[in-house]
CSV table of C-alpha atoms and ligand atoms in Angstrom, one decimal:
chain,number,residue,atom,x,y,z
A,1,MET,CA,28.1,36.1,-9.6
A,2,LEU,CA,25.6,37.0,-12.1
A,3,GLU,CA,27.6,35.4,-14.7
A,4,TYR,CA,28.4,32.3,-12.5
A,5,ILE,CA,24.6,31.7,-12.1
A,6,LYS,CA,23.6,32.4,-15.6
A,7,ASN,CA,25.8,29.4,-16.6
A,8,LEU,CA,24.5,27.5,-13.9
A,9,ALA,CA,21.0,27.9,-14.8
A,10,VAL,CA,21.9,26.9,-18.4
A,11,ALA,CA,23.9,24.0,-17.8
A,12,ALA,CA,21.1,22.7,-15.2
A,13,GLY,CA,18.4,23.4,-17.8
A,14,LYS,CA,20.1,21.6,-20.1
A,15,LEU,CA,20.4,18.3,-17.6
A,16,ALA,CA,17.0,19.1,-17.2
A,17,LEU,CA,16.0,18.9,-21.1
A,18,ALA,CA,18.1,15.4,-21.4
A,19,GLU,CA,16.1,13.9,-18.3
A,20,GLN,CA,12.9,14.9,-19.9
A,21,ALA,CA,13.8,13.3,-23.2
A,22,VAL,CA,13.8,9.8,-21.4
A,23,LEU,CA,11.4,10.5,-18.3
A,24,SER,CA,9.3,7.3,-17.9
A,25,ALA,CA,6.2,7.0,-15.8
A,26,ASP,CA,8.2,5.4,-12.9
A,27,ALA,CA,10.1,8.6,-12.6
A,28,VAL,CA,7.5,10.4,-11.6
A,29,HIS,CA,6.2,10.7,-8.1
A,30,THR,CA,3.3,12.5,-6.2
A,31,LYS,CA,3.9,14.6,-3.2
A,32,ALA,CA,1.3,16.3,-0.6
A,33,THR,CA,-1.4,15.4,-3.1
A,34,ALA,CA,-2.0,13.2,-6.1
A,35,LYS,CA,-1.5,16.5,-8.2
A,36,ASP,CA,1.5,17.4,-6.2
A,37,ILE,CA,4.4,15.9,-8.3
A,38,VAL,CA,8.0,15.8,-8.5
A,39,THR,CA,10.0,13.7,-10.9
A,40,ASP,CA,13.7,11.9,-10.6
A,41,ALA,CA,14.9,15.0,-13.1
A,42,ASP,CA,13.9,17.5,-10.2
A,43,ARG,CA,15.9,16.0,-7.6
A,44,LYS,CA,18.7,15.2,-10.1
A,45,VAL,CA,18.8,18.8,-11.3
A,46,GLU,CA,18.4,20.4,-7.7
A,47,ASP,CA,21.4,18.1,-6.5
A,48,PHE,CA,23.4,19.6,-9.2
A,49,ILE,CA,22.6,23.0,-8.6
A,50,VAL,CA,23.0,22.6,-4.8
A,51,THR,CA,26.6,21.1,-5.3
A,52,MET,CA,27.6,23.6,-7.6
A,53,LEU,CA,26.6,26.4,-5.2
A,54,LYS,CA,27.8,24.8,-2.3
A,55,ARG,CA,31.6,24.8,-3.9
A,56,GLU,CA,31.5,28.2,-5.4
A,57,PHE,CA,29.5,30.1,-2.5
A,58,PRO,CA,30.4,27.9,1.0
A,59,ASP,CA,29.5,30.6,3.0
A,60,PHE,CA,26.1,31.0,1.8
A,61,ALA,CA,22.6,29.2,2.6
A,62,ILE,CA,20.5,27.5,0.4
A,63,PHE,CA,16.6,26.7,0.3
A,64,GLY,CA,15.5,24.1,-2.5
A,65,GLU,CA,12.0,22.7,-3.2
A,66,GLU,CA,13.1,19.4,-3.0
A,67,SER,CA,16.1,19.2,-0.7
A,68,GLY,CA,14.9,22.0,1.6
A,69,LYS,CA,17.2,24.1,3.9
A,70,SER,CA,21.3,23.6,4.0
A,71,GLY,CA,24.6,25.2,3.7
A,72,HIS,CA,25.5,27.5,6.3
A,73,GLU,CA,23.4,30.1,8.5
A,74,SER,CA,23.9,33.3,6.6
A,75,ASP,CA,22.0,36.6,5.1
A,76,TYR,CA,22.7,35.3,1.8
A,77,CYS,CA,20.3,32.7,0.8
A,78,TRP,CA,20.2,30.7,-2.7
A,79,VAL,CA,16.4,29.9,-3.4
A,80,ILE,CA,16.1,27.3,-6.1
A,81,ASP,CA,13.4,25.7,-7.9
A,82,PRO,CA,15.0,23.1,-10.1
A,83,ILE,CA,12.1,22.5,-12.7
A,84,ASP,CA,9.4,25.1,-12.2
A,85,GLY,CA,6.4,24.0,-14.3
A,86,THR,CA,7.0,20.1,-13.3
A,87,ALA,CA,3.3,19.1,-14.1
A,88,GLY,CA,4.1,20.2,-17.7
A,89,PHE,CA,7.9,19.0,-17.7
A,90,ALA,CA,6.5,15.1,-16.5
A,91,ARG,CA,3.8,15.4,-19.9
A,92,LYS,CA,7.2,16.3,-22.3
A,93,LEU,CA,5.3,19.9,-22.6
A,94,PRO,CA,7.7,22.8,-23.3
A,95,ASN,CA,6.5,25.7,-20.7
A,96,TRP,CA,8.9,24.9,-17.6
A,97,CYS,CA,12.1,26.4,-16.5
A,98,VAL,CA,15.3,26.5,-14.2
A,99,SER,CA,15.1,29.3,-11.3
A,100,ILE,CA,18.0,30.4,-9.2
A,101,GLY,CA,17.4,33.4,-7.2
A,102,LEU,CA,19.8,35.1,-4.3
A,103,VAL,CA,17.7,36.6,-1.6
A,104,HIS,CA,19.8,38.8,1.2
A,105,LYS,CA,17.7,39.6,4.4
A,106,GLY,CA,14.4,38.4,2.7
A,107,GLU,CA,15.1,40.6,-0.7
A,108,SER,CA,15.4,38.9,-3.9
A,109,ILE,CA,18.5,40.8,-5.1
A,110,LEU,CA,19.6,38.3,-8.0
A,111,GLY,CA,18.0,35.7,-10.5
A,112,ALA,CA,18.4,33.6,-13.2
A,113,ILE,CA,16.0,31.4,-14.9
A,114,TYR,CA,16.2,29.5,-18.0
A,115,ALA,CA,13.7,28.0,-20.1
A,116,PRO,CA,15.6,25.3,-22.4
A,117,VAL,CA,12.9,24.1,-24.9
A,118,LYS,CA,13.2,27.7,-26.4
A,119,ASN,CA,16.5,28.9,-25.2
A,120,GLU,CA,15.6,31.9,-23.0
A,121,LEU,CA,18.0,33.1,-20.1
A,122,TYR,CA,16.0,35.4,-18.3
A,123,TYR,CA,18.4,37.3,-15.8
A,124,ALA,CA,18.4,40.5,-13.3
A,125,GLU,CA,21.1,42.3,-10.3
A,126,LYS,CA,19.6,44.9,-8.2
A,127,GLY,CA,19.7,48.0,-9.6
A,128,LYS,CA,21.3,46.6,-12.9
A,129,GLY,CA,18.4,46.0,-15.1
A,130,SER,CA,16.5,43.0,-16.5
A,131,PHE,CA,17.6,40.9,-19.5
A,132,LEU,CA,16.4,38.3,-21.8
A,133,ASN,CA,19.4,36.3,-23.8
A,134,GLY,CA,21.4,39.8,-23.2
A,135,ILE,CA,18.3,42.2,-24.6
A,136,ARG,CA,17.1,44.8,-22.0
A,137,MET,CA,13.3,44.3,-21.0
A,138,HIS,CA,10.7,46.2,-19.7
A,139,VAL,CA,7.1,45.8,-18.7
A,140,SER,CA,4.1,46.6,-20.9
A,141,SER,CA,2.5,50.1,-21.0
A,142,VAL,CA,-1.1,48.7,-21.3
A,143,SER,CA,-3.2,50.4,-18.8
A,144,ASP,CA,-6.7,49.6,-19.8
A,145,LEU,CA,-7.6,45.9,-18.8
A,146,GLU,CA,-10.0,45.3,-22.1
A,147,SER,CA,-6.5,45.4,-23.6
A,148,SER,CA,-4.7,43.5,-21.4
A,149,ILE,CA,-3.5,39.7,-21.5
A,150,VAL,CA,-3.5,38.5,-17.8
A,151,VAL,CA,-2.1,35.2,-16.5
A,152,THR,CA,-2.8,33.3,-13.6
A,153,GLY,CA,-2.0,29.8,-12.1
A,154,LEU,CA,-4.2,27.2,-9.9
A,155,GLY,CA,-1.8,25.8,-7.0
A,156,CYS,CA,-4.3,26.2,-4.6
A,157,LEU,CA,-6.3,23.5,-6.5
A,158,ARG,CA,-3.5,20.9,-6.6
A,159,ALA,CA,-3.6,21.8,-2.5
A,160,ASN,CA,-7.8,20.9,-2.5
A,161,TRP,CA,-8.3,24.5,-1.4
A,162,LYS,CA,-12.1,24.0,-1.7
A,163,GLU,CA,-13.6,26.9,-0.1
A,164,GLU,CA,-11.2,30.0,-0.8
A,165,ASN,CA,-9.4,29.4,-4.1
A,166,ASN,CA,-8.7,31.1,-7.5
A,167,LEU,CA,-11.8,30.6,-9.3
A,168,LYS,CA,-13.6,33.3,-7.7
A,169,TYR,CA,-11.0,35.8,-8.9
A,170,ILE,CA,-11.0,33.9,-12.5
A,171,SER,CA,-14.6,34.6,-12.5
A,172,ARG,CA,-14.4,38.3,-11.7
A,173,ILE,CA,-11.6,39.1,-14.1
A,174,ALA,CA,-11.6,36.8,-17.2
A,175,PRO,CA,-14.7,38.9,-18.5
A,176,LEU,CA,-12.9,41.8,-18.3
A,177,VAL,CA,-9.8,41.4,-19.7
A,178,GLY,CA,-8.5,41.1,-23.2
A,179,ASP,CA,-7.4,37.3,-22.5
A,180,LEU,CA,-6.4,35.1,-19.6
A,181,ARG,CA,-3.7,32.5,-19.8
A,182,LYS,CA,-2.7,29.9,-17.7
A,183,TYR,CA,1.1,28.3,-18.4
A,184,GLY,CA,2.0,26.3,-15.3
A,185,SER,CA,5.3,28.1,-14.4
A,186,ALA,CA,5.0,31.0,-11.8
A,187,ALA,CA,8.9,32.0,-12.4
A,188,LEU,CA,8.2,32.1,-16.4
A,189,ASP,CA,4.8,34.2,-15.9
A,190,CYS,CA,7.1,36.5,-14.3
A,191,CYS,CA,9.5,36.8,-16.8
A,192,ARG,CA,6.7,37.6,-19.5
A,193,ILE,CA,5.5,40.5,-17.4
A,194,ALA,CA,9.3,41.7,-17.2
A,195,HIS,CA,9.5,41.2,-21.0
A,196,GLY,CA,6.1,43.2,-21.7
A,197,VAL,CA,4.5,40.3,-23.4
A,198,LEU,CA,1.7,39.8,-20.6
A,199,ASP,CA,0.3,42.5,-18.0
A,200,ALA,CA,-0.6,40.8,-14.7
A,201,TYR,CA,0.3,37.8,-13.3
A,202,TRP,CA,-1.7,36.3,-9.9
A,203,GLU,CA,-1.6,33.2,-7.7
A,204,LEU,CA,-3.3,32.4,-4.4
A,205,LEU,CA,-0.5,29.7,-3.4
A,206,LEU,CA,3.1,30.0,-4.1
A,207,GLN,CA,6.3,29.4,-2.3
A,208,PRO,CA,9.4,31.4,-2.4
A,209,TYR,CA,11.1,29.2,-4.7
A,210,ASP,CA,8.3,29.8,-7.3
A,211,ILE,CA,9.1,33.2,-7.5
A,212,ALA,CA,12.6,34.2,-5.8
A,213,ALA,CA,14.6,34.7,-9.1
A,214,GLY,CA,11.1,36.2,-11.1
A,215,ASP,CA,10.8,38.7,-8.3
A,216,ILE,CA,14.0,40.7,-9.1
A,217,ILE,CA,13.6,39.9,-12.9
A,218,ALA,CA,10.1,41.7,-12.9
A,219,ARG,CA,11.0,44.6,-10.8
A,220,GLU,CA,13.8,45.3,-12.6
A,221,ALA,CA,12.2,45.5,-15.6
A,222,GLY,CA,9.4,47.9,-13.9
A,223,ALA,CA,7.0,45.7,-12.6
A,224,VAL,CA,4.9,46.1,-9.5
A,225,ILE,CA,4.8,43.1,-6.8
A,226,THR,CA,2.7,43.2,-3.8
A,227,ASP,CA,0.5,40.6,-1.8
A,228,PHE,CA,-3.2,40.7,-2.1
A,229,TYR,CA,-3.3,43.6,0.7
A,230,GLY,CA,-0.9,45.8,-1.2
A,231,GLY,CA,1.9,45.0,1.0
A,232,SER,CA,5.2,43.0,0.9
A,233,ASP,CA,4.0,39.8,2.4
A,234,TYR,CA,4.3,37.9,-0.7
A,235,PRO,CA,3.9,34.9,-1.7
A,236,ALA,CA,2.7,34.2,1.7
A,237,ARG,CA,-0.6,36.4,1.5
A,238,GLY,CA,-1.0,36.1,-2.0
A,239,PHE,CA,1.3,37.1,-5.4
A,240,LEU,CA,0.2,40.0,-7.7
A,241,CYS,CA,2.8,40.8,-10.2
A,242,THR,CA,1.8,43.7,-13.2
A,243,ASN,CA,3.4,46.1,-15.3
A,244,GLY,CA,2.5,49.1,-12.7
A,245,ALA,CA,-0.2,50.9,-14.9
A,246,LEU,CA,-2.8,48.2,-14.0
A,247,HIS,CA,-1.8,47.6,-10.4
A,248,ARG,CA,-4.1,49.3,-8.7
A,249,THR,CA,-6.9,48.1,-11.0
A,250,MET,CA,-6.0,44.5,-10.4
A,251,LEU,CA,-5.7,44.9,-6.5
A,252,GLU,CA,-9.1,45.8,-6.6
A,253,PHE,CA,-10.4,42.3,-7.5
A,254,PHE,CA,-8.9,41.0,-4.2
A,255,SER,CA,-10.5,43.4,-2.3
A,256,ASP,CA,-12.3,40.6,0.2
A,257,TYR,CA,-9.1,38.4,0.0
A,258,GLN,CA,-9.1,36.4,3.4
A,259,ASP,CA,-5.8,35.2,4.5
A,260,LEU,CA,-6.5,32.0,5.5
A,261,ARG,CA,-2.9,30.6,6.2
A,262,ARG,CA,-3.1,27.1,6.0
B,1,LIP,C1,4.6,25.3,-9.9
B,1,LIP,C2,4.1,27.1,-10.4
B,1,LIP,C3,2.9,27.4,-10.7
B,1,LIP,C4,1.7,26.8,-9.9
B,1,LIP,C5,1.8,25.3,-9.9
B,1,LIP,C6,3.6,25.0,-9.1
B,1,LIP,P1,6.2,23.9,-9.7
B,1,LIP,O1,5.4,25.0,-9.5
B,1,LIP,O2,5.3,27.3,-10.8
B,1,LIP,O3,3.0,29.0,-10.9
B,1,LIP,O4,0.4,27.3,-10.7
B,1,LIP,O5,0.7,24.8,-9.2
B,1,LIP,O6,3.2,25.1,-7.7
B,1,LIP,O7,5.8,22.9,-8.9
B,1,LIP,O8,6.1,23.1,-11.1
B,1,LIP,O9,7.8,24.0,-9.2
């Protein structure tokens, strides 16, 4: 199963890369807000992935960012983000990926993430480790904030969250860490925690398809993932993915977080 998903993620990534090369303005559309965009490529890549998964795993459920739920009712569900990092993809930037995760009774148990521009294939299966292009990955051992590089996203601003949003937490955290980054792809942010090149990642507003594959890839590399209360209700109540050594310290920044489910 993992080998099939790895190959499917690569094939879908190559399709997306070809689409990006010829992407025109009339192939870019808005969704819930003017900042929430989708391209014809997102839909085309998801259609390809869904078609292949239905053929290979006809008894599994499927949940895709663009097409929603399909397939059969099942304890097993493929969770797909055809192009994670769409905003950057639409402007021909390199930081985007294809993300395919398998969730069993709510737990991510297998996943593959392919970043075509750098030809990086991240993958993991529960209990069997986490890999980048065949090389085993492990989280960093950074335990002091001032030596850390952390990453976040601003999906909450795309959704026009004006009162409770990430700017409050960024202003708390940025002065205390070594560096703060924003790359625009939750899936790849999780992979970089797994790879040990970044030390902590958080976001206020993510969807299951943003993190289904990144969840298992990061945890199999030793990452700790919780919601902002330190529990397992993520991403609904926030998403915090760290190298473990920094988790308790990072969690303290969210001590006044209010779960304002919208
Ligand atoms: C994106 C996430 C990113 C978040 C963006 C957006 P998309 O997913 O990967 O972390 O900050 O707002 O939600 O929309 O490119 O699939």
